[in-house]
Amino acid sequence: MTGRILRIELRRSAALGTALLILVTGAALLLSSTQFFAGRWMQLAVMARSLLMVLLPLALAGGAWMGRRDARHRVNELFASTVRPRWQRVAPTAGALAVSVVTAYLLVFLIAAGWVVPTSNYFPSATIIVVAVGLPALVAAGWLGMAAGRAVPRVITAPVLAVVGFVLVGLVPELAMAPDTGAEIAQFRPEPATVLLVPAITGLDDFQTIATKVSLLQALWLGSLAATGLLLLGAVRRRAIAFAVLPAVLGLAVTLPLLPIGGARGAAVVDPVAIELVCDNDGPQVCVTRAHAALLPDVVGPARQALGMMAAKLPNAPVRAVETQQVTYWARLDRDTVPPRHSADTVVFDTPTIDRLGHADLSDDYFLPSLLEAAWQQECGEQSVRGDVYRARMVAAAWLTGRPPAPQPGWAPEEMALQESAYQALVSLPEAEQRRRMAAAREGVLACRDDELVAILPKGQP
């Protein structure tokens, strides 16, 4: 009998409409930004979790709409007069909503997976856990919405809950993560552990994953919140309502002390498999990380061209090019960590832009110049790049090409003139002196010193 009622609820109640709204909204948002996850399973999982900022308010509103059904049809007194316990009557409706929102969420993930499968070469097992945390989150939102709709059976309840849900899930964590603004510069502070009580997560690097411990703690908290929603939905007396809050209180007491500070950056860990190098050895070795293995065919040509240009002019030039294995600075909790340095025979390049299909987007011809610039810098931890250091890098990269620095969008004419004059001053020197200065500059940057590089600029330049 319960199964039959559940099937009727799935066909005829607002659960189906809520699921369709979640499915269409989630799929539209994901498919409009495939460049952020194409070819990368973990990034797709993180994007699915970030969608909860929008999907949870929709589940809250859909639950509230279903919760006011009895009051809307004026059958509350009729049902209250029956001997059947309330929880037996609301269980099929709550189950229908849970099945609907969970199915819609999984379908959104599966639809977006079509942009990952063709170019992905690595599936982190943690992807399943990261995505799965969204399931109890949506169920909890739906059941809490139903309880609110039953308690306040007004038309305005659903839209108000949607707005409140968006504020709590989307805006409050952003305010908690905002930097402290001092007199001179904004200082980032670790976000409180309470931020991770919200399941929406953003800001992970391609080489990171959410620690399994954090995902399990979040699932425990959200499961306890869902239990509270279901108990509130079936509660009639005040004592039952007070008892219904107990699972959420216990879940909060258990999980909050164990959650790390720092928000998503504090919960993230580097995936050691994702940063393993995958190499092409049919010529000078070119390597990318396993997370970006699909980019290797696209970057091999420009990387070997850059290595050839370095070999033609630089003494002891690098003979291999590898993609950086370092997490982007904005995704690190500790930004002062000094990464291990590569040997002098290796040039380390940044990950190229990834297009909507998961391939390297090299359409603006930016990648070769960036490879040449990479010869004049080293992974030395977080460093502020002065204007003269940046100008020297541009001039040094141009020296490798044998052509003056090419204008770039956004460059001021004055800066372009300074780079042009610095380049002409450098190439006017005898060839042996040019090589000596550039070799010294290369040795300096490998040792994380900028003085030798800046020395190639004419004296007196600002």
PDB file of C-alpha atoms in Angstrom, residues 28 30-31 51 81 113 127 130 145 147 211 247 326 354 400 460-461:
ATOM      1  CA  ALA A  28      21.443  24.978 -17.576  1.00  0.00           C
ATOM      2  CA  LEU A  30      26.454  23.595 -15.566  1.00  0.00           C
ATOM      3  CA  LEU A  31      26.256  23.426 -19.348  1.00  0.00           C
ATOM      4  CA  LEU A  51      25.117  24.441  -7.573  1.00  0.00           C
ATOM      5  CA  SER A  81      -9.772  12.725  13.239  1.00  0.00           C
ATOM      6  CA  ALA A 113      29.511  14.075 -17.329  1.00  0.00           C
ATOM      7  CA  THR A 127      34.479  12.259  -6.694  1.00  0.00           C
ATOM      8  CA  VAL A 130      32.006  14.725  -2.856  1.00  0.00           C
ATOM      9  CA  GLY A 145      10.601  23.057   3.643  1.00  0.00           C
ATOM     10  CA  ALA A 147       7.686  21.133   7.793  1.00  0.00           C
ATOM     11  CA  ALA A 211      39.285  15.417   2.457  1.00  0.00           C
ATOM     12  CA  PRO A 247      19.056  14.981  15.864  1.00  0.00           C
ATOM     13  CA  GLN A 326      51.680  23.481  -7.431  1.00  0.00           C
ATOM     14  CA  ILE A 354      41.081  24.836 -20.940  1.00  0.00           C
ATOM     15  CA  LEU A 400      64.923  34.470 -26.899  1.00  0.00           C
ATOM     16  CA  GLY A 460      67.842  54.735 -14.739  1.00  0.00           C
ATOM     17  CA  GLN A 461      64.630  53.088 -15.872  1.00  0.00           C
TER      18      GLN A 461
END
